[in-house]
Tab-separated table of C-alpha atoms in Angstrom:
chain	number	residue	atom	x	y	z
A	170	UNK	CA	-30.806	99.926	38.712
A	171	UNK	CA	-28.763	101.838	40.947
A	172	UNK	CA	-29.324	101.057	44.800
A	173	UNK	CA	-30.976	104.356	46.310
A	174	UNK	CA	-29.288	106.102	49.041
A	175	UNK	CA	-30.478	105.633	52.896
A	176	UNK	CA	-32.693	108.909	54.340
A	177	UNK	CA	-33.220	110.393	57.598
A	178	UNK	CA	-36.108	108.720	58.001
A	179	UNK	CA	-34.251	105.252	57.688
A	180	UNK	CA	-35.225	104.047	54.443
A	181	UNK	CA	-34.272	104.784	50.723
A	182	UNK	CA	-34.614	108.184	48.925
A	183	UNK	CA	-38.087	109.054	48.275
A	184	UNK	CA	-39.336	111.054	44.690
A	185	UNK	CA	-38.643	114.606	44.305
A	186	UNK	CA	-41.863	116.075	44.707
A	187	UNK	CA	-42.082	113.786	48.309
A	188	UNK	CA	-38.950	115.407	49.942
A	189	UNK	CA	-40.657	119.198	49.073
A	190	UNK	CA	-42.151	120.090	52.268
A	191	UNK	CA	-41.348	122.896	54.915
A	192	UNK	CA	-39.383	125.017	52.232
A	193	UNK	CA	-41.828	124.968	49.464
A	194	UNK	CA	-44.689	126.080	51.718
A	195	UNK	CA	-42.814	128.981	53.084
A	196	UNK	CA	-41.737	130.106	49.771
A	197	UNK	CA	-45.470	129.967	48.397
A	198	UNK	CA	-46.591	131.359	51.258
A	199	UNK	CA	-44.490	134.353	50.801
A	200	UNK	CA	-46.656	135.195	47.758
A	201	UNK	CA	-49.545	136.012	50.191
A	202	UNK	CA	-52.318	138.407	49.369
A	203	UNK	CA	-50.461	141.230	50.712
A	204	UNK	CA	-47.639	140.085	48.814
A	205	UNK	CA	-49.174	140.205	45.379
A	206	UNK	CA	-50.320	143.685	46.556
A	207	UNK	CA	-47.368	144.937	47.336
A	208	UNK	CA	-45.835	143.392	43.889
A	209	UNK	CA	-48.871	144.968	41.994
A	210	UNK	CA	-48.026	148.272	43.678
A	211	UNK	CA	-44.675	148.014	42.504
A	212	UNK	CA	-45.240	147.111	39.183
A	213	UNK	CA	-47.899	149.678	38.392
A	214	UNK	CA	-45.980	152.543	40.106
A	215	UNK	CA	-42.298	151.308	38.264
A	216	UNK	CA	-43.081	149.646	35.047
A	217	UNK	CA	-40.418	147.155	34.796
A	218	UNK	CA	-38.518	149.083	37.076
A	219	UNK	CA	-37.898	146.697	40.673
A	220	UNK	CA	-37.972	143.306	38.645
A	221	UNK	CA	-34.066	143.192	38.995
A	222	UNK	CA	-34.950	143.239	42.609
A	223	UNK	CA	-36.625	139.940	42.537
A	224	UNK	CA	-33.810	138.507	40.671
A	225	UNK	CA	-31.197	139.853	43.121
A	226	UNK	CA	-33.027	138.921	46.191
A	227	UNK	CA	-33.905	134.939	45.490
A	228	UNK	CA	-29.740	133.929	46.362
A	229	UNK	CA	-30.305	135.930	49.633
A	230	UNK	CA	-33.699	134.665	50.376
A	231	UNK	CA	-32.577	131.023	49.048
A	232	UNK	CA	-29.628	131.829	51.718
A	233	UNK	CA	-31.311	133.138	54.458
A	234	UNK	CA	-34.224	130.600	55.117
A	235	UNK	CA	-31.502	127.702	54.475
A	236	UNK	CA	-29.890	129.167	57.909
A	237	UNK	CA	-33.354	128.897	59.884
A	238	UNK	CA	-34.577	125.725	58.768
A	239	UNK	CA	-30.518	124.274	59.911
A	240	UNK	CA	-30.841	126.040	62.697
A	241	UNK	CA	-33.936	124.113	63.775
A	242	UNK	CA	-33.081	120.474	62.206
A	243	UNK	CA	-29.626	120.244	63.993
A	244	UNK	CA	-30.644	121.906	67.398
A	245	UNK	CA	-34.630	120.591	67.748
A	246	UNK	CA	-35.901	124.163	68.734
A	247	UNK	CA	-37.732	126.650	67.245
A	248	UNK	CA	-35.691	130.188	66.296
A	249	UNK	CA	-37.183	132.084	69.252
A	250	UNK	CA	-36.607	128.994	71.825
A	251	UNK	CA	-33.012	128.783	70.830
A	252	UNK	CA	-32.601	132.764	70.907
A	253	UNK	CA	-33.912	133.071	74.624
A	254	UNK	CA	-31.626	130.081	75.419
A	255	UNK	CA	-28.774	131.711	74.382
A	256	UNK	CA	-29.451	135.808	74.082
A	257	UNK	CA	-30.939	137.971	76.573
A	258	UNK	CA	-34.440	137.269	77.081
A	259	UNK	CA	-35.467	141.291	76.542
A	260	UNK	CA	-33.618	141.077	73.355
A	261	UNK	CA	-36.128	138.124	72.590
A	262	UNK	CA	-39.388	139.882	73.657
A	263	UNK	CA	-38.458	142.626	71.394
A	264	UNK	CA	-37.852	141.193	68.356
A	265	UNK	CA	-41.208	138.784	69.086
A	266	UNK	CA	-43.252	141.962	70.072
A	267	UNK	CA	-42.374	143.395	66.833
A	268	UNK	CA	-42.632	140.446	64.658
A	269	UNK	CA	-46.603	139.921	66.225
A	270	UNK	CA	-47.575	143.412	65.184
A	271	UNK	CA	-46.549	142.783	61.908
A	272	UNK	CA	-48.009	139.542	61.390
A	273	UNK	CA	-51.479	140.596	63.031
A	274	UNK	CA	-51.440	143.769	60.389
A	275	UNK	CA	-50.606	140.832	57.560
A	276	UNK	CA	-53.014	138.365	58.528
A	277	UNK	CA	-55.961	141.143	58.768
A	278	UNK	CA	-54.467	142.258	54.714
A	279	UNK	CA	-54.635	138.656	53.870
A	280	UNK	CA	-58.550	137.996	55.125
A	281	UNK	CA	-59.663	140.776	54.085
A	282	UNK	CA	-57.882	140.798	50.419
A	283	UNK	CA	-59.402	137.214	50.126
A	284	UNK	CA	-62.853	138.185	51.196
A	285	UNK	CA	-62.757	141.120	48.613
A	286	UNK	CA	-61.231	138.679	45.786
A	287	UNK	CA	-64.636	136.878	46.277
A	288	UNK	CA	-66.717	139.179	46.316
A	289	UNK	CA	-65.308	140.338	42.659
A	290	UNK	CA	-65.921	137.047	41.116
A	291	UNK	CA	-69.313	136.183	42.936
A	292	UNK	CA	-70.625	139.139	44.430
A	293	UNK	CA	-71.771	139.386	47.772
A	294	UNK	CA	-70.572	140.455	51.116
A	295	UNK	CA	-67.109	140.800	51.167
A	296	UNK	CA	-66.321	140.872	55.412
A	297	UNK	CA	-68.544	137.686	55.847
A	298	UNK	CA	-66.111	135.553	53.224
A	299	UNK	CA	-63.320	136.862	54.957
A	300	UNK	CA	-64.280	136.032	58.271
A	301	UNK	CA	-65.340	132.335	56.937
A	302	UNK	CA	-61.757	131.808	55.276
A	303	UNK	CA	-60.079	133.132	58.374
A	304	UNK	CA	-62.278	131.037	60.722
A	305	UNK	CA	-62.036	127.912	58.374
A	306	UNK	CA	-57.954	128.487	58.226
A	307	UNK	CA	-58.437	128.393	61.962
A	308	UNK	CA	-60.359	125.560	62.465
A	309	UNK	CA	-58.497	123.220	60.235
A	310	UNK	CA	-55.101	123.941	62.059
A	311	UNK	CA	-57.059	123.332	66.077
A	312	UNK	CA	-58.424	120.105	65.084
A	313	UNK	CA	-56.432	118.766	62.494
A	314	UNK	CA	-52.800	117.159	63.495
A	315	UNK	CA	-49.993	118.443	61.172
A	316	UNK	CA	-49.087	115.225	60.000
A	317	UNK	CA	-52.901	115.480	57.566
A	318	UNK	CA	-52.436	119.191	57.545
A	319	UNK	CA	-49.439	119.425	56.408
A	320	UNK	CA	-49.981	117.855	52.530
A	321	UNK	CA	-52.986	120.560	52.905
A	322	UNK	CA	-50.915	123.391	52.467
A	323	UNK	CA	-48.307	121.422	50.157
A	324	UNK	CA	-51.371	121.267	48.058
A	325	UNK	CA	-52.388	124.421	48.213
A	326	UNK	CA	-49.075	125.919	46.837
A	327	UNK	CA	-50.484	124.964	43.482
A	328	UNK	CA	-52.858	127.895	43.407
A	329	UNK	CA	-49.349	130.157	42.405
A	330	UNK	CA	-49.661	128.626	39.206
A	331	UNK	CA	-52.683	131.541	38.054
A	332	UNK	CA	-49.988	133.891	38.134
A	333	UNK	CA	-47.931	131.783	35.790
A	334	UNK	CA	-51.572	131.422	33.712
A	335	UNK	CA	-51.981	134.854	34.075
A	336	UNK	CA	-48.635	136.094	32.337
A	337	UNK	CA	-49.793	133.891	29.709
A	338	UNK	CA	-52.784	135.002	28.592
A	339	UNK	CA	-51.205	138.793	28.287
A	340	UNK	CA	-48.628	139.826	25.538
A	341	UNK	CA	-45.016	140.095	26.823
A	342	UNK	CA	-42.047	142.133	25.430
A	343	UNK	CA	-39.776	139.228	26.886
A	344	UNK	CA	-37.070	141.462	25.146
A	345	UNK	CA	-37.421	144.998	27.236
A	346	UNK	CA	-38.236	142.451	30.033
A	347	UNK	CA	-34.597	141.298	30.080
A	348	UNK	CA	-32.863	144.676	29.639
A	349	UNK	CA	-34.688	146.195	32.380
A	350	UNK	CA	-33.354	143.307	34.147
A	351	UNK	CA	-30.100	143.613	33.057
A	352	UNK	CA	-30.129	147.446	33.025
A	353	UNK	CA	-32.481	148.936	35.534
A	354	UNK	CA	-34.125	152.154	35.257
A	355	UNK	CA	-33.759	153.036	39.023
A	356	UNK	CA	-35.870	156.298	39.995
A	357	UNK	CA	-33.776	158.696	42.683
A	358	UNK	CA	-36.775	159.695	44.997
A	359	UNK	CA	-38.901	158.770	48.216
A	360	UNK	CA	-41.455	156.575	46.891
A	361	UNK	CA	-38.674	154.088	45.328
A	362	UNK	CA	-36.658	154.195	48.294
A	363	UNK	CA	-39.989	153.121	50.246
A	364	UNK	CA	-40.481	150.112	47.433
A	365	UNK	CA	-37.262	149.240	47.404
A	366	UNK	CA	-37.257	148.124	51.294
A	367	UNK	CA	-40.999	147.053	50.884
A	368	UNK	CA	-40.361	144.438	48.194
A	369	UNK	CA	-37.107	142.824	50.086
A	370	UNK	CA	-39.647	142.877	53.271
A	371	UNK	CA	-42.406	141.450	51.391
A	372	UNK	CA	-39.971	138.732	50.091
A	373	UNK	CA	-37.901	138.360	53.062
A	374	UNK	CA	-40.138	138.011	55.931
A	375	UNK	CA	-39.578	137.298	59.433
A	376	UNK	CA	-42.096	134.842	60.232
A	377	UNK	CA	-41.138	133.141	57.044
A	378	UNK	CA	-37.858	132.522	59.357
A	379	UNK	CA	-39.863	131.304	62.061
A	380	UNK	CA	-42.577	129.085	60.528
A	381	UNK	CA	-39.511	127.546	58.238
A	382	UNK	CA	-37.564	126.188	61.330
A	383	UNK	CA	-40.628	125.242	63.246
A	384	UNK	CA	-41.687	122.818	60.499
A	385	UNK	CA	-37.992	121.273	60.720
A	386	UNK	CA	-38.891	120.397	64.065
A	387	UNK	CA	-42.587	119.666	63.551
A	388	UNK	CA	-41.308	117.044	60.975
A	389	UNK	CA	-38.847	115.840	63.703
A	390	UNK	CA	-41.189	115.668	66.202
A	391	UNK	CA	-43.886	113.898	64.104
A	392	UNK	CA	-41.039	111.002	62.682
A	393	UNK	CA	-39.978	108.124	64.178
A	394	UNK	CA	-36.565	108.005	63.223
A	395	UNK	CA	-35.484	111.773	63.162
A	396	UNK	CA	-33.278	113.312	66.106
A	397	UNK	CA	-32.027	116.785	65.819
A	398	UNK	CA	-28.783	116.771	63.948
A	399	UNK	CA	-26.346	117.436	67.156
A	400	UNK	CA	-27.715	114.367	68.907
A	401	UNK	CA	-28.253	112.138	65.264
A	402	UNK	CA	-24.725	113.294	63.056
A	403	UNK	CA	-25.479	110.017	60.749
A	404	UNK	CA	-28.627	112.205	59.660
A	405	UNK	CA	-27.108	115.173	58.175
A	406	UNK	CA	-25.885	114.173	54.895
A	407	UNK	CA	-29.731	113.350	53.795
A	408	UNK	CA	-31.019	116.228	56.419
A	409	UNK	CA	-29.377	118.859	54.807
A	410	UNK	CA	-28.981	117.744	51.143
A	411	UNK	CA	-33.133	118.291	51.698
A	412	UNK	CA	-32.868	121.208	53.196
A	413	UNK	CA	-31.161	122.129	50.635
A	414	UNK	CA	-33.396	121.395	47.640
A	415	UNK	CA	-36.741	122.131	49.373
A	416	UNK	CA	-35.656	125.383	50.092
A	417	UNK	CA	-33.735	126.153	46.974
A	418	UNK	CA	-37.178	125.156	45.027
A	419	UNK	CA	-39.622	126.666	47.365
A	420	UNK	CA	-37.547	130.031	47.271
A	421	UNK	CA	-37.226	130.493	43.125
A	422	UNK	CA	-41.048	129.124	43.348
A	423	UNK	CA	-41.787	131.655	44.901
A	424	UNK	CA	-39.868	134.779	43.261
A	425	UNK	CA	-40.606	133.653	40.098
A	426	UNK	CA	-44.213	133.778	41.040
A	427	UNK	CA	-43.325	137.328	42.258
A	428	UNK	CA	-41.586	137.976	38.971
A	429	UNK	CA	-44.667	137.259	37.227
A	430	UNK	CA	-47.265	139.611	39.257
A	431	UNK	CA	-44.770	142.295	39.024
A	432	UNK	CA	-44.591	141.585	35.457
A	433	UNK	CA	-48.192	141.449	34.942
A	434	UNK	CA	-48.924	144.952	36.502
A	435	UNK	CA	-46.351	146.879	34.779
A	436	UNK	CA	-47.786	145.045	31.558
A	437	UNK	CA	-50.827	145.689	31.773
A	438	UNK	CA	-51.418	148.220	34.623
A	439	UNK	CA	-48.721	150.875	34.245
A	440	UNK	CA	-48.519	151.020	30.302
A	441	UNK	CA	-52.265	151.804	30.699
A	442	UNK	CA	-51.492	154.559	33.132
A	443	UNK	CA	-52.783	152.849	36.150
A	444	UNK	CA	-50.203	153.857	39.020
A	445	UNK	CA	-51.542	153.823	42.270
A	446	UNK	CA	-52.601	150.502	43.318
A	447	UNK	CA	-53.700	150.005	46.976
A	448	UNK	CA	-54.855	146.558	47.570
A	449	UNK	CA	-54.226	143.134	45.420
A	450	UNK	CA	-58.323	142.985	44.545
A	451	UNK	CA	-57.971	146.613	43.260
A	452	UNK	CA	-55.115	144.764	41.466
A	453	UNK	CA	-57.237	142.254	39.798
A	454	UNK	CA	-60.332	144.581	39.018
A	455	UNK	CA	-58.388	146.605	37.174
A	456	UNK	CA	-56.968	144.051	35.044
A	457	UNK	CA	-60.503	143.046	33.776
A	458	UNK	CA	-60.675	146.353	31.862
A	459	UNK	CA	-57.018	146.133	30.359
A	460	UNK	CA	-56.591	142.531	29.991
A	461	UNK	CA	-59.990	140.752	29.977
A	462	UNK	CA	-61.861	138.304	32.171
A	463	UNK	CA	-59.710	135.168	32.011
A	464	UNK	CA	-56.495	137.551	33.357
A	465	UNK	CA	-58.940	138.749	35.894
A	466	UNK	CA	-60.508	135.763	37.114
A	467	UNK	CA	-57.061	133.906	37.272
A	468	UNK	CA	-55.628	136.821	39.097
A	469	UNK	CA	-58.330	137.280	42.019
A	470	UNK	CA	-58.702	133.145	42.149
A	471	UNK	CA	-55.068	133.214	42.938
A	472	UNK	CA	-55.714	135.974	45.958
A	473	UNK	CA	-57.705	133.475	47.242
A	474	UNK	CA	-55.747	130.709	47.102
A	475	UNK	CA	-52.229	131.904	48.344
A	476	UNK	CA	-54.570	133.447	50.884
A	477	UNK	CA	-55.791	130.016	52.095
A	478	UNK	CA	-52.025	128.959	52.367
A	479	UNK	CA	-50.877	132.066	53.749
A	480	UNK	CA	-53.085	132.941	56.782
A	481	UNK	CA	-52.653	129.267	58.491
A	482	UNK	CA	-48.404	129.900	58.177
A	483	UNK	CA	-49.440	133.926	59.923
A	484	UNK	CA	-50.704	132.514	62.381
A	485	UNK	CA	-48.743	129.483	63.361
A	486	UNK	CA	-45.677	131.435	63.061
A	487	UNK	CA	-47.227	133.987	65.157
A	488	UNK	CA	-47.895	131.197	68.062
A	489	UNK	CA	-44.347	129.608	67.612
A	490	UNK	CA	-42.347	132.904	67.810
A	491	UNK	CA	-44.479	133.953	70.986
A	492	UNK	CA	-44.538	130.135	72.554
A	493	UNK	CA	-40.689	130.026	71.734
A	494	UNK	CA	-39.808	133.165	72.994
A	495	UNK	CA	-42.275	132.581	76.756
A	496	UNK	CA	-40.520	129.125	77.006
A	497	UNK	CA	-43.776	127.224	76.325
A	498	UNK	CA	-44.703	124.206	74.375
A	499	UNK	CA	-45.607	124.812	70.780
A	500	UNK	CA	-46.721	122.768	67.783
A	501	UNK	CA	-49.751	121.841	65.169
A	502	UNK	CA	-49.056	118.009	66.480
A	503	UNK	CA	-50.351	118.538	70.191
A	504	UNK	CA	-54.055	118.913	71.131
A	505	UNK	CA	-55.226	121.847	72.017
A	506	UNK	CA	-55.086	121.138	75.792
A	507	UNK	CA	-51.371	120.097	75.507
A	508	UNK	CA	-50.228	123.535	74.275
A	509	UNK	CA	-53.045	125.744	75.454
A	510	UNK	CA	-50.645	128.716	75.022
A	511	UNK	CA	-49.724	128.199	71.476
A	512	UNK	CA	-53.246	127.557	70.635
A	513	UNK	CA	-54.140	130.759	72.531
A	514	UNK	CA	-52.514	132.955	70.503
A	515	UNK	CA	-52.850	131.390	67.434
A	516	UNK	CA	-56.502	131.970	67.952
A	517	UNK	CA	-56.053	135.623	68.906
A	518	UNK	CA	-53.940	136.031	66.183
A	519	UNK	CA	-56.875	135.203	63.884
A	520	UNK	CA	-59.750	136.736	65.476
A	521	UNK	CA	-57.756	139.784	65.734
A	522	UNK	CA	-56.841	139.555	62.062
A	523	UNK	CA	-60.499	139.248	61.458
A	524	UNK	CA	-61.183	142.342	63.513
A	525	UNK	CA	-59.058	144.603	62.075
A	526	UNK	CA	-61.358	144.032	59.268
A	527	UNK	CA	-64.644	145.754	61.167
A	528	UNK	CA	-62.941	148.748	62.406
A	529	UNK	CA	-61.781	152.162	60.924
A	530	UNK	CA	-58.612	151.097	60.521
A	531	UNK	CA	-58.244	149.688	56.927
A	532	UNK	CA	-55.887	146.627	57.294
A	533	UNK	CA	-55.564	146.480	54.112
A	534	UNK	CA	-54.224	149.986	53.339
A	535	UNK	CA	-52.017	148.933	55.652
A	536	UNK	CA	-50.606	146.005	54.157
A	537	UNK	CA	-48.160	147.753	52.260
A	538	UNK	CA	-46.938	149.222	55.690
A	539	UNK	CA	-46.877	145.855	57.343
A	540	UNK	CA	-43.770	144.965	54.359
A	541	UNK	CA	-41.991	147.591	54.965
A	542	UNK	CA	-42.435	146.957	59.362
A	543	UNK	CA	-40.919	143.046	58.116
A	544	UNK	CA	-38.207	145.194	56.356
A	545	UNK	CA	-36.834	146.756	59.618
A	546	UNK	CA	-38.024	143.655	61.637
A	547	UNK	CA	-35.853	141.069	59.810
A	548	UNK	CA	-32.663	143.092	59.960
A	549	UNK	CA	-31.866	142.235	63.830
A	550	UNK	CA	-33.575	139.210	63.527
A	551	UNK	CA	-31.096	137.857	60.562
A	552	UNK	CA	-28.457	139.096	62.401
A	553	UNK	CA	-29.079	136.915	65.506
A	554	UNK	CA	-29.782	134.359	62.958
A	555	UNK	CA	-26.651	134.400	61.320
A	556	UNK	CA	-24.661	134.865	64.683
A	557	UNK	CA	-26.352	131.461	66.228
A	558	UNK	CA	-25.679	129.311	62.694
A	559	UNK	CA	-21.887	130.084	63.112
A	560	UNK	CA	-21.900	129.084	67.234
A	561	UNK	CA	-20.557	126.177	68.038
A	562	UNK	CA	-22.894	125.783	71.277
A	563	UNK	CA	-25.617	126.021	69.481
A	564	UNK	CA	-24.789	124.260	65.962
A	565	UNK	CA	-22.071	121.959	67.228
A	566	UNK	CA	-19.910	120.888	64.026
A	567	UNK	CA	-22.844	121.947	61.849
A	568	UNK	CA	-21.974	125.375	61.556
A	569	UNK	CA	-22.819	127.312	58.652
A	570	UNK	CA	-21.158	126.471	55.425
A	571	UNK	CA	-18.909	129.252	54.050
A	572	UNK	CA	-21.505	130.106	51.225
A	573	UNK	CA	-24.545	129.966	53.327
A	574	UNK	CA	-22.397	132.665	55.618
A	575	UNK	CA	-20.966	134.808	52.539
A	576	UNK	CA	-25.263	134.797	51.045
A	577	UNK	CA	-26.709	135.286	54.774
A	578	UNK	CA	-24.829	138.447	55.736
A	579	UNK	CA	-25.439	140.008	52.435
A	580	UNK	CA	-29.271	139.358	52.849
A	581	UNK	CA	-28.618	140.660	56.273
A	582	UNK	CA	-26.333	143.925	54.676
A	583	UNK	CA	-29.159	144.489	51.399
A	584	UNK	CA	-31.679	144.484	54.179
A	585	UNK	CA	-30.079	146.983	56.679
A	586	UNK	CA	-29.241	149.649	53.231
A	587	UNK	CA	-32.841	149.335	52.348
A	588	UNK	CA	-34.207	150.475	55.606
A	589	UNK	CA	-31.471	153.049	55.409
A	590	UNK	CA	-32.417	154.300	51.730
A	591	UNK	CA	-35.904	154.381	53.222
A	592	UNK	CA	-35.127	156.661	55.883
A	593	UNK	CA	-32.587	159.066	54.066
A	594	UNK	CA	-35.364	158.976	51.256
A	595	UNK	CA	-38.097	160.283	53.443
A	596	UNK	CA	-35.519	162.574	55.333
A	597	UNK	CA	-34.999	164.145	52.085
């Protein structure tokens, strides 16, 4: 047998499914509630019209969470710690400021989606789930340490899989699947230009960028053996050939999953006529009709699972970018007392999400709003991104590989045009 090569960690390789970790939960966490609506709405409004999308965006998103997760294995910091060290600190509060809002409008979609998924499948009152799975998400990341958290939500990832189920138990034209792929049928108005920079912001997010490198570290912090890459060089050859597979599978996880709700609404939901979908329960009751209760059940089940893995990585991303960006301490490994300002917002983050549910203001309207905020978010974000994985002060001799440059600034580029589409489109 052939000898196995050393790790980070300081002993020999471990299986495949061991070394999946930060980059497989962001990518399945990508397919949150929200998400799925905003696929669903895309779907039923375009037929098979934005699945190219999904295929064109997994290099770039493949790319551009490769560059966070670096960014925090070789320097030890979180992306908003190691932008105020380096950029100007207003430049910082911006981009935070902007990234809470959108996460706080997210994480209020997400509860409330999953509390309304419930209520489909068991009746009942849909506000008092969705507090309960917001509060339990909560609790379970104040009291828990990451290191017995963490397999939680590695777990949890295998709730995607009713999407896969899903697709199965409906007929597919795998044929006019692949030339729409191949040959788009792009529509020349408003409402395309708005999904086309929803979907990108839906599937590149910016707290995806944030929780991604914070888990780098939180996996640093928690090991032993593991020094950030500038201080521990030996490390990198097993640091980043992970890095490189957990992300690469965690990323085409989750766009094939995305693939696959698309799929399913313009199946099912658009042939039938069904256009204008709001929310990803509307989503799933109106597959019962159409498709029958298996596709139904799987579909709202799966709301509430990628729900469950979702709102915990809102929120903690939420209280790293803000703790990162105020110079405080952040992380899921210290108590409560030892990072009361992490914890602080993490649990305003969620009672706020929660709230959002009891007023006029219909969160989860708003959802589809919320991707298209990420949209315009991520664009300086990526930029500053891509600007500090090329620095020598801050990457030392791990600077970006050529491809991961050549693949971030045209995520950076696709995501700057669709904002620009956007506007022009609702210009015109």
């Amino acid at each position: 047998m052939a000898e196995r090569r050393n790790t980070e960690d300081g002993g020999t390789e471990k299986p495949a499914w061991a070394n999946l970790s930060a980059g497989l939960v962001t990518g399945a966490a990508d397919d949150d509630p929200s998400g799925i609506a905003t696929y669903s709405q895309v779907g039923a409004a375009f037929g098979y019209g934005m699945l190219w999308c999904i295929v064109v965006t997994m290099p770039l998103m493949i790319a551009i969470q490769a560059v966070s997760a670096g960014i925090g294995r070789v320097t030890g910091h979180g992306l908003m710690d190691g932008m105020r060290k380096y950029y100007p600190h207003r430049l910082v509060y911006a981009l935070t400021a902007s990234l809470v809002v959108a996460n706080v409008i997210n994480l209020a979609a997400d509860i409330g989606a999953m509390g309304a998924a419930l209520k489909l499948l068991i009746g009942g009152p849909a506000l008092l789930y969705a507090a309960g799975f917001a509060l339990l998400s909560l609790v379970l990341q104040v009291f828990i340490p990451f290191t017995r958290y963490a397999p939680l939500l590695k777990l949890l990832t295998l709730s995607l899989f009713a999407y896969v189920a899903t697709v199965l138990v409906i007929g597919v034209p795998w044929l006019a699947v692949l030339k729409s792929v191949v040959l788009p049928p792009i529509h020349w108005n408003a409402q395309y230009a708005v999904g086309l920079v929803a979907l990108p912001g839906t599937t590149i997010s910016p707290y995806l960028f944030c929780w991604q490198a914070a888990q780098e570290v939180e996996e640093m912090t928690s090991s032993k053996r593991r020094k950030p890459l500038r201080r521990a060089p030996k490390q990198a050859p097993s640091a980043l050939r992970r890095i490189g597979i957990d992300t690469t599978v965690g990323m085409v996880f989750s766009n094939l999953i995305a693939f696959f709700i698309i799929l399913t609404a313009a199946i099912v939901l658009h042939a039938h006529g069904k256009v204008d979908i709001q929310t990803s329960a509307e989503a799933a009751e109106a597959l019962r009709p159409l498709a029958g209760d298996l596709a139904f059940a799987l579909f709202a089940a799966g709301i509430i699972g990628t729900g469950l893995l979702a709102v915990p990585v809102l929120a903690g991303a939420t209280a790293y970018a803000a703790a990162g960006a105020f110079g405080q301490r952040s992380g899921l490994e210290y108590k409560p007392q030892n990072a009361r300002f992490f914890y602080a917002v993490l649990i305003v983050a969620s009672l706020a999400g929660i709230a959002l549910n009891l007023t006029p203001l219909d969160p989860i309207k708003a959802l589809y709003w919320s991707a298209v905020i990420n949209g315009v978010t991520a664009v300086p974000l990526m930029i500053v991104m891509m600007l500090m994985g090329s620095r020598r002060e801050v990457m030392g001799k791990f600077t970006m590989p050529w491809p991961l440059k050549i693949f971030g600034w045209l995520a950076t580029v696709a995501m700057a045009a669709a904002a620009v589409v956007m506007f022009i489109g609702w210009g015109t």
